[in-house]
Amino acid sequence: ERVMTQSPATLSVSPGERATLSCRASQSVSSNLAWFQQKPGQAPRLLIYGASTRATGIPARFSGSGSGTEFTLIISSLQSEDFAVYYCQQYNNWPTFGPGTKVDIK
Amino acid sequence: QVQLQESGPGLVKPSGTLSLTCAVSGGSISSDSWWSWVRQPPGKGLEWIGEIYHSGSINYNPSLKSRVSISLDKSKNQFSLNLSSVTAADTAVYYCARGLYGAKTFDLWGQGTLVTVSS
């Protein structure tokens, strides 16, 4: 099983600022990495797949990078609707998710 | 556009079987997609349960494999989850989801349904 970890657990950011979220895999997952956004009471929404490809309809302020075991999601200028929990998920073999990073208002 | 909707009992007794159905509307379950179940215990993270393809191919999370069964009904355009021998640890919001073409991630989700295991 590939175990995913995320840091930090909570990130406090002011609107308009940049947010940088990290995800690490216990073994290489190549570029088989996705990022999700989840708001309270809602299903997760796919943001990024293939480590760096934005899903349909996702704004350009969301960008993903990395390969192997280290990955990053950057939100370039936080909007009010971006405050949420973000999960990474690997799909190199059977899918596993990280524990999440909560982005809240500073 | 394609939509997914989960349905099933919201309360299951310990040692019983949890049964849920996901109805696919606006598209065909026989399209080139895998169909998955994912769950999320209250206040916790996400866990993939398993997936099915319209050909009948199935994959399960190894940690749940002994208790899980996923099936598909083309005539009703839906797929189903059975989880046996449930305990309180199986209390969660259960989501059905569509696999993204070419990648084992999920580009469309149902709204989720809370299933509580309690006597």
PDB file of N, CA and C in Angstrom, chain B residues 1-3 25-27 108:
ATOM      1  N   GLN B   1     -26.135  16.528 -18.465  1.00  0.00           N
ATOM      2  CA  GLN B   1     -24.862  15.920 -18.165  1.00  0.00           C
ATOM      3  C   GLN B   1     -25.065  14.730 -17.224  1.00  0.00           C
ATOM      4  N   VAL B   2     -24.036  13.918 -17.094  1.00  0.00           N
ATOM      5  CA  VAL B   2     -24.126  12.719 -16.270  1.00  0.00           C
ATOM      6  C   VAL B   2     -24.215  13.114 -14.796  1.00  0.00           C
ATOM      7  N   GLN B   3     -25.103  12.441 -14.094  1.00  0.00           N
ATOM      8  CA  GLN B   3     -25.251  12.645 -12.655  1.00  0.00           C
ATOM      9  C   GLN B   3     -25.311  11.290 -11.967  1.00  0.00           C
ATOM     10  N   SER B  25     -27.560   8.802 -14.295  1.00  0.00           N
ATOM     11  CA  SER B  25     -28.509   9.458 -15.198  1.00  0.00           C
ATOM     12  C   SER B  25     -27.767  10.389 -16.158  1.00  0.00           C
ATOM     13  N   GLY B  26     -28.350  10.607 -17.324  1.00  0.00           N
ATOM     14  CA  GLY B  26     -27.735  11.484 -18.308  1.00  0.00           C
ATOM     15  C   GLY B  26     -26.622  10.831 -19.099  1.00  0.00           C
ATOM     16  N   GLY B  27     -26.420   9.559 -18.907  1.00  0.00           N
ATOM     17  CA  GLY B  27     -25.366   8.846 -19.626  1.00  0.00           C
ATOM     18  C   GLY B  27     -25.500   7.362 -19.385  1.00  0.00           C
ATOM     19  N   LEU B 108     -16.303  12.609 -11.367  1.00  0.00           N
ATOM     20  CA  LEU B 108     -17.706  12.899 -11.106  1.00  0.00           C
ATOM     21  C   LEU B 108     -18.119  12.111  -9.873  1.00  0.00           C
TER      22      LEU B 108
END
